[in-house]
Short mmCIF file of C-alpha atoms and ligand atoms in Angstrom, two decimals:
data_model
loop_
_atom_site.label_atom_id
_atom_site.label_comp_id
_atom_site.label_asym_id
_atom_site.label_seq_id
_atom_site.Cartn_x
_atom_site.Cartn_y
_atom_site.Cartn_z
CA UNK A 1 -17.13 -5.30 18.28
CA UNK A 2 -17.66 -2.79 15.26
CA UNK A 3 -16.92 -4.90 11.64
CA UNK A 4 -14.69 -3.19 9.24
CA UNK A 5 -14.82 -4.17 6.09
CA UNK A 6 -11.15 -4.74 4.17
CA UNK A 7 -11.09 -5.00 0.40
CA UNK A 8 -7.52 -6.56 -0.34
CA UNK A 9 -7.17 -8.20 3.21
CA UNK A 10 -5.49 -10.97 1.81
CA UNK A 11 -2.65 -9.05 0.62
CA UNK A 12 0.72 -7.77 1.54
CA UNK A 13 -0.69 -4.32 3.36
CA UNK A 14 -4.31 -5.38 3.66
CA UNK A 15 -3.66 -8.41 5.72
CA UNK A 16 -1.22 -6.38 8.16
CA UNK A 17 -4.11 -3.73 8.76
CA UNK A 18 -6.21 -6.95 9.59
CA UNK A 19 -3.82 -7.61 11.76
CA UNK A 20 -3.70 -4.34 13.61
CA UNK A 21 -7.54 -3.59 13.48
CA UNK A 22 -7.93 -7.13 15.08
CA UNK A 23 -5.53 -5.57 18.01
CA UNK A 24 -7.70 -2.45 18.10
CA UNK A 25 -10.57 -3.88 18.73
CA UNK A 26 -12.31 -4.26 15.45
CA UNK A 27 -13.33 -7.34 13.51
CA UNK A 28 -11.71 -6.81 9.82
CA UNK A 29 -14.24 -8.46 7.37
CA UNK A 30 -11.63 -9.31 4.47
CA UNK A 31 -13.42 -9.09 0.84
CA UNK A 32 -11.13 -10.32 -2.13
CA UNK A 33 -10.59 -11.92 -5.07
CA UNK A 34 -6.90 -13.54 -4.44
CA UNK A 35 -5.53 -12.16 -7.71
CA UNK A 36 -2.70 -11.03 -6.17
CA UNK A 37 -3.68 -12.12 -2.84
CA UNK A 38 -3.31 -15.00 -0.53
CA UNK A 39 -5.95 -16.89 1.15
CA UNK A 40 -3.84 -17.94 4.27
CA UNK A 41 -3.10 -14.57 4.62
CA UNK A 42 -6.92 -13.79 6.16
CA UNK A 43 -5.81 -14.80 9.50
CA UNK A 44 -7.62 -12.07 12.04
CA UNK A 45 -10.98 -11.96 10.86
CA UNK A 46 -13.77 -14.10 8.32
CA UNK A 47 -12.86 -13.94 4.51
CA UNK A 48 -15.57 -13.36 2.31
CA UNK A 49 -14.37 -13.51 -1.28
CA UNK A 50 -15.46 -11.20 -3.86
CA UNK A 51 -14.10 -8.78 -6.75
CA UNK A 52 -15.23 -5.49 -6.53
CA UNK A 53 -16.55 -5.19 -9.55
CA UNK A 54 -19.04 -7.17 -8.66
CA UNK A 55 -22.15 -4.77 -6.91
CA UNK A 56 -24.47 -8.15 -5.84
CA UNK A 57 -21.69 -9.35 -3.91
CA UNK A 58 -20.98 -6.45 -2.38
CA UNK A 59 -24.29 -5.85 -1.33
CA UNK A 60 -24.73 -8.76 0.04
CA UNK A 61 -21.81 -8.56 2.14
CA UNK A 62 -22.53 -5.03 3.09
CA UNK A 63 -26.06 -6.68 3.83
CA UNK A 64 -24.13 -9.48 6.16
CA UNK A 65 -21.75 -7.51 7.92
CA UNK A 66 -23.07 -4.04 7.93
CA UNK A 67 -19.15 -2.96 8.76
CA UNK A 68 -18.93 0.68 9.86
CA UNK A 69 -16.32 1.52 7.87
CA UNK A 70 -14.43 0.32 4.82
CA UNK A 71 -10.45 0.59 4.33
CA UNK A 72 -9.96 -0.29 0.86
CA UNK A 73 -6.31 -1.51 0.12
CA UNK A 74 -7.67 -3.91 -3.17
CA UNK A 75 -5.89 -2.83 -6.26
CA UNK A 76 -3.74 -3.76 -8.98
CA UNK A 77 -0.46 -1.61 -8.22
CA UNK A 78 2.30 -2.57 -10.91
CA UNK A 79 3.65 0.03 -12.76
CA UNK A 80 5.00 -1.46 -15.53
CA UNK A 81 1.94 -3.15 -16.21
CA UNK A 82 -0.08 -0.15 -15.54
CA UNK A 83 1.94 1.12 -18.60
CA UNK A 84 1.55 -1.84 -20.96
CA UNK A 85 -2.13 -2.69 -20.16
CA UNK A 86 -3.93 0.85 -18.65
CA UNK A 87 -6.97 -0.41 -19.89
CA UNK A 88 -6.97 -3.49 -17.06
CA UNK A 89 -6.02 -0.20 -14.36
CA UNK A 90 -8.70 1.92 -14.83
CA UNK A 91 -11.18 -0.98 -14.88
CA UNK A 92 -10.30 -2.93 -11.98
CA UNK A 93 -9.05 -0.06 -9.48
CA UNK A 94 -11.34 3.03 -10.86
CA UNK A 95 -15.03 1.33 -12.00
CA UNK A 96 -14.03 -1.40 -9.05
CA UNK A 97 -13.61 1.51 -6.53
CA UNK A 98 -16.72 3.67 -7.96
CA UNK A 99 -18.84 0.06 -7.70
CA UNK A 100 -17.56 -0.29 -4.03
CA UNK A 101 -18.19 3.73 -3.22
CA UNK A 102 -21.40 3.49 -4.79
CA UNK A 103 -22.49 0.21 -2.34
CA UNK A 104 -20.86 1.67 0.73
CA UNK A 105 -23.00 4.70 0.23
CA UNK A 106 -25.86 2.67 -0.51
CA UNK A 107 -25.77 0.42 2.97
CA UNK A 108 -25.25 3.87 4.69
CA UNK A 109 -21.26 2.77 5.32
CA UNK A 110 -20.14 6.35 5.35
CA UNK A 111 -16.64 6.16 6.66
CA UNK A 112 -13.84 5.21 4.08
CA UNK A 113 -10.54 4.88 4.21
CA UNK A 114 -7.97 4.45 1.41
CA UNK A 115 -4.73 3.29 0.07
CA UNK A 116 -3.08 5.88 -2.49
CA UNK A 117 0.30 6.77 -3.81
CA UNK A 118 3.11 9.25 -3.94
CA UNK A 119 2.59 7.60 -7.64
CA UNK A 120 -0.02 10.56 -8.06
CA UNK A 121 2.15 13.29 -7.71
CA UNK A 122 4.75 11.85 -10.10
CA UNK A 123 8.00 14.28 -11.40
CA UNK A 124 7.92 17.26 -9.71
CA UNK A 125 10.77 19.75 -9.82
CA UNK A 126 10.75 20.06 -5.92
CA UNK A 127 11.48 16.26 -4.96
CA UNK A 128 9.68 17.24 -1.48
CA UNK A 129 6.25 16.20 -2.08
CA UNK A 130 3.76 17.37 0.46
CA UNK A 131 -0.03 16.92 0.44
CA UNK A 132 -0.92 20.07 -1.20
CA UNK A 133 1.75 19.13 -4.09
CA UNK A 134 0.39 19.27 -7.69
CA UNK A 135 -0.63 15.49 -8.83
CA UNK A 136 0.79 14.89 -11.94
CA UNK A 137 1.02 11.44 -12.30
CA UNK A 138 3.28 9.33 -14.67
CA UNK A 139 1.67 6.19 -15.18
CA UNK A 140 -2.22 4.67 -15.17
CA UNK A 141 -1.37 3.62 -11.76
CA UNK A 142 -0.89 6.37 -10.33
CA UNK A 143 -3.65 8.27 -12.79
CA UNK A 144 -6.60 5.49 -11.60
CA UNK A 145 -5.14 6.41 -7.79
CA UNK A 146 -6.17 10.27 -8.13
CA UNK A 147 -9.06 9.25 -10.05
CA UNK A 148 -10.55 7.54 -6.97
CA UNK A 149 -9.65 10.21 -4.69
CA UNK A 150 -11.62 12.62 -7.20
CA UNK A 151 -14.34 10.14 -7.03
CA UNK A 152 -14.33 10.29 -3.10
CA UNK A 153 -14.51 14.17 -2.93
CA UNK A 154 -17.47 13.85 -5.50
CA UNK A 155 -19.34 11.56 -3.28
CA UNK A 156 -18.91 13.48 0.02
CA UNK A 157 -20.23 16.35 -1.65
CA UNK A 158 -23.01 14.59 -2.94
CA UNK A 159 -23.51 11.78 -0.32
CA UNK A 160 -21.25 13.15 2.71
CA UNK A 161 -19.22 9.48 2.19
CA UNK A 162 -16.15 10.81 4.86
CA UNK A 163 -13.01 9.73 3.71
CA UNK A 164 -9.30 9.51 5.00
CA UNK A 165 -7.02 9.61 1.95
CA UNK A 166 -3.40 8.04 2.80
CA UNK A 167 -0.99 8.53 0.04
CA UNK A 168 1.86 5.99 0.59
CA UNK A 169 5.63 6.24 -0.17
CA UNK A 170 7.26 2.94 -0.55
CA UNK A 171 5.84 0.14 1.99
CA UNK A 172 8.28 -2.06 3.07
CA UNK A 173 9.28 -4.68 5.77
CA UNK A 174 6.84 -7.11 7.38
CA UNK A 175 5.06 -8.11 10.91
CA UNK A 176 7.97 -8.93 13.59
CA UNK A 177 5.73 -12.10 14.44
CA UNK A 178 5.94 -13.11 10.78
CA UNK A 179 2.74 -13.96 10.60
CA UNK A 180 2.21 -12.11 7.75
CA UNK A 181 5.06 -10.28 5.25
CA UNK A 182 5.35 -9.23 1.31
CA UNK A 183 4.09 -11.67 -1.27
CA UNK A 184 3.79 -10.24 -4.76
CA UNK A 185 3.13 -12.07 -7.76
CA UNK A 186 5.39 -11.18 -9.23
CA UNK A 187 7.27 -9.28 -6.72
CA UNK A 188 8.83 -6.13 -8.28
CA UNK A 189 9.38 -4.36 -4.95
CA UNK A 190 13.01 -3.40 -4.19
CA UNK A 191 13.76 -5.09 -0.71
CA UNK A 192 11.95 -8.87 -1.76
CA UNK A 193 13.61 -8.89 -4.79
CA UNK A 194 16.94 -7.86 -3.00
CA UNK A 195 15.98 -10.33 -0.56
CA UNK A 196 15.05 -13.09 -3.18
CA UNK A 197 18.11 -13.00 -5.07
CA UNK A 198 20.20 -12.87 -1.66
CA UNK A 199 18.49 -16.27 -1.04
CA UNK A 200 19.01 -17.67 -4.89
CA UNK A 201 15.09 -17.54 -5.50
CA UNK A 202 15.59 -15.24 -8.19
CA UNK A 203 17.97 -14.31 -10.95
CA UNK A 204 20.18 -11.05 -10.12
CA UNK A 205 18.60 -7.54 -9.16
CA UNK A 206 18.75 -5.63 -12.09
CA UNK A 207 19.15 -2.21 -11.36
CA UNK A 208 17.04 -0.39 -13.67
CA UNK A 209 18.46 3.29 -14.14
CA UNK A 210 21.72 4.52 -13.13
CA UNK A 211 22.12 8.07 -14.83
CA UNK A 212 19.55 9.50 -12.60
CA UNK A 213 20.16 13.27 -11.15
CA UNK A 214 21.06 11.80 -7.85
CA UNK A 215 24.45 11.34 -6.16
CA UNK A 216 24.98 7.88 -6.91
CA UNK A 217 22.73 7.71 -10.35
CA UNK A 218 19.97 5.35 -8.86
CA UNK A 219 16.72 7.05 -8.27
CA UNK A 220 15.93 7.79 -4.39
CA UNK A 221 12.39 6.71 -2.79
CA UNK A 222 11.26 7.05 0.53
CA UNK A 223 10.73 4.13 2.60
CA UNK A 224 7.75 3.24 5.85
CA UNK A 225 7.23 0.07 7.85
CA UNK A 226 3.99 -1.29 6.62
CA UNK A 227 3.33 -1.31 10.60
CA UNK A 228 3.57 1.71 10.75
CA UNK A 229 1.79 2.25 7.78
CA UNK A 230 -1.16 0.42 9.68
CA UNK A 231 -0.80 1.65 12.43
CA UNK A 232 -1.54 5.19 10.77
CA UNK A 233 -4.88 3.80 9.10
CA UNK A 234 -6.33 2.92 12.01
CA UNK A 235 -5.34 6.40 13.48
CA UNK A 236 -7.26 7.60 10.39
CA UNK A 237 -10.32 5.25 10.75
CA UNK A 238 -10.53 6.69 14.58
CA UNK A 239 -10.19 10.22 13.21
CA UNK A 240 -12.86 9.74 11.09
CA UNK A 241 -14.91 7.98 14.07
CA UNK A 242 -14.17 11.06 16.26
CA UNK A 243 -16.11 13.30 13.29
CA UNK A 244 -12.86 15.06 12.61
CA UNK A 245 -13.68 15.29 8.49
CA UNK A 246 -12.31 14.24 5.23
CA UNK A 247 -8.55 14.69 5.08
CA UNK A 248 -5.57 13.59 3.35
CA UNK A 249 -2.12 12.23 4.67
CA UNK A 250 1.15 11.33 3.09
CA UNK A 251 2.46 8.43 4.87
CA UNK A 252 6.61 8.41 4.95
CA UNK A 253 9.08 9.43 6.72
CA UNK A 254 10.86 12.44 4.96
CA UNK A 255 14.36 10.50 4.15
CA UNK A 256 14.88 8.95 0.72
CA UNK A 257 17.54 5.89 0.00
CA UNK A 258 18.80 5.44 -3.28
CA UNK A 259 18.68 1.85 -4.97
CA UNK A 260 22.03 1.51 -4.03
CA UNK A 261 21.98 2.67 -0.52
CA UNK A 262 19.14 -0.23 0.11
CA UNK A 263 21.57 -2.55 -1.45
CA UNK A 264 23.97 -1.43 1.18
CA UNK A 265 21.87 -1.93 4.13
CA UNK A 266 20.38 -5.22 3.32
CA UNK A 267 24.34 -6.40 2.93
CA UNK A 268 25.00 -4.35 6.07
CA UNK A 269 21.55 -6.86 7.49
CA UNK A 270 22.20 -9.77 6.28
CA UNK A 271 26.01 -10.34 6.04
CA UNK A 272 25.28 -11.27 2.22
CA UNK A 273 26.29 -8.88 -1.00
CA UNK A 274 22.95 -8.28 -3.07
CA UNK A 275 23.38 -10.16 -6.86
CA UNK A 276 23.29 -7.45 -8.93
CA UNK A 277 23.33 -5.89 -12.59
CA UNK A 278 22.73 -2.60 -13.94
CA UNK A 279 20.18 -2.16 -16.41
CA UNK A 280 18.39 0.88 -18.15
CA UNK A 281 15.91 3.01 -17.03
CA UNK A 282 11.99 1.78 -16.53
CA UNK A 283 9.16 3.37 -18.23
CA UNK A 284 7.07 5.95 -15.89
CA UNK A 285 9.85 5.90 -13.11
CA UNK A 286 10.50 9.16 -11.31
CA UNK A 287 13.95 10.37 -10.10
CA UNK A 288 12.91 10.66 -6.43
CA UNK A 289 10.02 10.67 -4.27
CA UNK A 290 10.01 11.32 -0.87
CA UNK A 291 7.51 12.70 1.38
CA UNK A 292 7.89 16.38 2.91
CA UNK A 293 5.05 16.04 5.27
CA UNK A 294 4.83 15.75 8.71
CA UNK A 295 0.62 16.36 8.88
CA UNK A 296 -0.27 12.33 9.92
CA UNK A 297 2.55 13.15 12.62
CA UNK A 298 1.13 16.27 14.09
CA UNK A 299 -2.48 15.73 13.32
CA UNK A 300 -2.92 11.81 13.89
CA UNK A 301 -0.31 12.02 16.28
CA UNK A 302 0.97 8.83 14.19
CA UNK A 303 4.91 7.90 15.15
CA UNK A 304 6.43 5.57 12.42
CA UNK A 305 8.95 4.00 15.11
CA UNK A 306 10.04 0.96 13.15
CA UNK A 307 10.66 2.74 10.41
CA UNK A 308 14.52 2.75 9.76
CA UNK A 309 15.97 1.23 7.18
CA UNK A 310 17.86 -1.32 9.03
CA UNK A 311 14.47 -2.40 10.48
CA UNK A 312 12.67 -2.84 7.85
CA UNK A 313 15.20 -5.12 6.16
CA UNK A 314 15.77 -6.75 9.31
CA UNK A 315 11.66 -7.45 9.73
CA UNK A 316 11.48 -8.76 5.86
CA UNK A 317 14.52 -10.95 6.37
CA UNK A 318 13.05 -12.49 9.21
CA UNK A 319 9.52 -12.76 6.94
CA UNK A 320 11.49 -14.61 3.70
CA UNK A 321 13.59 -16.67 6.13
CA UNK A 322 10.23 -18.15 7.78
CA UNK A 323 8.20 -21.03 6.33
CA UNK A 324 5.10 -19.01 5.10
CA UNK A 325 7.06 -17.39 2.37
CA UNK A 326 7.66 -20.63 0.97
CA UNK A 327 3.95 -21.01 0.41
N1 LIG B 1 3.12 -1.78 -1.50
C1 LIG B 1 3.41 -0.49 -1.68
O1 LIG B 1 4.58 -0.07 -1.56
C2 LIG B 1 2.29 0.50 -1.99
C3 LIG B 1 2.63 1.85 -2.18
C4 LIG B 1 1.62 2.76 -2.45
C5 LIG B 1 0.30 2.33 -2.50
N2 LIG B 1 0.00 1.02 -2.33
C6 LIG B 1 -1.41 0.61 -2.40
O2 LIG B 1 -1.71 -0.20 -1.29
C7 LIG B 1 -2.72 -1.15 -1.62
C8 LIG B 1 -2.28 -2.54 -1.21
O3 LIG B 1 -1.06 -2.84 -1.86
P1 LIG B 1 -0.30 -4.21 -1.60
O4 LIG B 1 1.14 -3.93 -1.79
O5 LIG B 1 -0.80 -4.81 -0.35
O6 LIG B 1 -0.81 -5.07 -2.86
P2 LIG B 1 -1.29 -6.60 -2.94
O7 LIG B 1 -1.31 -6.94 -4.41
O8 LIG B 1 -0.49 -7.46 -2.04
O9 LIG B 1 -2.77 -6.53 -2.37
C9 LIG B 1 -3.87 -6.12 -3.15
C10 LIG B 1 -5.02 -7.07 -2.84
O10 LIG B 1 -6.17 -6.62 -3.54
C11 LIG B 1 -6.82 -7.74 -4.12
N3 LIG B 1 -7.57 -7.26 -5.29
C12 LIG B 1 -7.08 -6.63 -6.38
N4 LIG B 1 -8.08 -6.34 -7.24
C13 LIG B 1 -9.23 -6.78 -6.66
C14 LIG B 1 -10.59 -6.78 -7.06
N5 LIG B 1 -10.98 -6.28 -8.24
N6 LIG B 1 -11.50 -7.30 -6.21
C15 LIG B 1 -11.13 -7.83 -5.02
N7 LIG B 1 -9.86 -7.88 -4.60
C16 LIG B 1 -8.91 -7.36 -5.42
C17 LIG B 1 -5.71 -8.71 -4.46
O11 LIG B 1 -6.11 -10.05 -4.59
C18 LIG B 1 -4.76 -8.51 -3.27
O12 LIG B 1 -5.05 -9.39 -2.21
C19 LIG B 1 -2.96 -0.99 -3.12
O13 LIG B 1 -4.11 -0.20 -3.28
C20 LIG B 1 -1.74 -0.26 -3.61
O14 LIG B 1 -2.02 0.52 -4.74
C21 LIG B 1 0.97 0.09 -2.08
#
């Protein structure tokens, strides 16, 4: 069995890719520092722990494991934070990416695949984003995101590191099995937070904007099973296998849901009304993303089939309804 190594594996999207690179065929070696993380979470493969920042670890692991690849999902992904504290951004996801590139490259691990964001692109006039749209990004976030990707051009030209670049819309839902599902600290994400205050964990949603340009005011994101999700990075890490090159992929699905349309569909889920306030506009939020892109479709020959929005609810209520959430 090849090893792949997975920085973030014992988060929300890391630990699903486990998951589905465990199916595949491939042993995930999860390396992370449970800031955000969960340790129970590493359930398809060893757990080595380990902050990227930290080069002897890495090597040693590298050393251990000699993975073939690396997917790298570990990052700290908050925008609002990202816009209060950039400093703690570009340290942990840029000079902690460059630390990890630099010790792939160095234990000849030359296939890399990575988590970024439609947070890159940012306002656009053209709410259509596709991969060849400018990157203009709002926040640190999404400004330490297309820093790494610059990083990982840099270093195939000078190293031939191949890379898969997979530029997320909004990840949402959770593994029908519920073996694993979202678990922020703290958990900004629309649908948990829905979800949460549904169940009385929380205090009301507060909607935070609704004078946007849209039709209903609330701004409109675009919305992909993180099975699917998975599903497409180990397309990508088989891509890259086959010695098909460097390439980058929007993952969504081309349909964008305002805040208030979610709110309708987890009611429409889970028989409940979602608790809920209005409240004004967030710092370094963008009127609408959604993804205009069907490459990882025609060129992966990925198929996001659980993808609806009734779905994804559906597989996240099942997730907060289990015992592990309670964890
Ligand atoms: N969830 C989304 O909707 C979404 C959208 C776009 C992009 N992304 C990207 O996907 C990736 C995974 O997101 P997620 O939602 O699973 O987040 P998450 O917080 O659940 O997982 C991130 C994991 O990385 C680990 N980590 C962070 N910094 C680390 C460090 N310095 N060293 C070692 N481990 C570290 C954390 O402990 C955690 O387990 C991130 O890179 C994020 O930017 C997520």
């Amino acid at each position: 069995m090849q090893n792949v190594l997975v920085t973030g594996g014992a988060g929300y999207i890391g630990a699903h890719a486990c998951k589905a690179l465990a199916r595949a065929g491939y042993t995930p070696i999860t390396y992370d520092n449970l800031s955000t993380g969960w340790q129970d979470a590493v359930k398809f493969g060893p757990f080595e722990p380990g902050d990227l920042l930290d080069r002897v670890r890495l090597d040693e692991v590298f050393a251990r494991w000699k993975p073939v690849a690396v997917m790298h999902f570990a990052a700290l992904s908050q925008v609002g934070e990202a816009m209060s504290e950039p400093g703690k951004y570009w340290r942990n996801n840029v000079t902690g990416s460059l630390t990890l590139i630099e010790a792939a490259v160095a234990a000849g691990c030359l296939d890399f695949v990575f988590s970024s964001t439609c947070a890159t692109y940012g306002e656009q006039d053209n709410v259509v984003l596709d991969e060849t749209s400018a990157q203009i990004p709002l926040n640190a976030y999404g400004a330490s995101k297309r820093a790494i990707e610059d990083i990982l051009r840099d270093f195939e030209a000078a190293h031939g590191l191949r890379h898969v670049i997979f530029r997320y819309f909004n990840v949402a839902g959770a593994d029908p099995e519920a073996e694993v599902g979202e678990h922020h600290r703290p958990e900004t994400h629309l649908i948990p937070v829905m979800l949460d205050a549904i169940q009385g964990k929380r205090d009301a949603l507060t909607i935070h904007g609704t004078d946007y340009d849209t039709p209903d005011g609330t701004c409109i994101r675009d919305y992909v099973h993180v099975c699917d999700l998975v599903d497409a990075h180990v397309l990508g890490l088989k891509w890259l296998q086959d010695g098909r090159g460097s390439r980058v992929f929007n993952l969504g699905t081309g349909t964008g849901f305002s805040v208030r349309e979610v709110m309708e569909a987890s009611r429409a889920v889970t028989n409940r009304a979602v608790p809920a306030h209005d409240g004004p506009r967030r710092a370094g939020d963008c009127t609408a993303l959604v993804s205009g892109s069907t490459r990882a479709v025609a060129e992966l020959g990925w198929s996001p089939e659980r993808s609806t929005m009734h779905q994804m609810i559906a597989d996240a209520w099942r997730w907060h309804q289990s015992g592990h959430f309670a964890k």
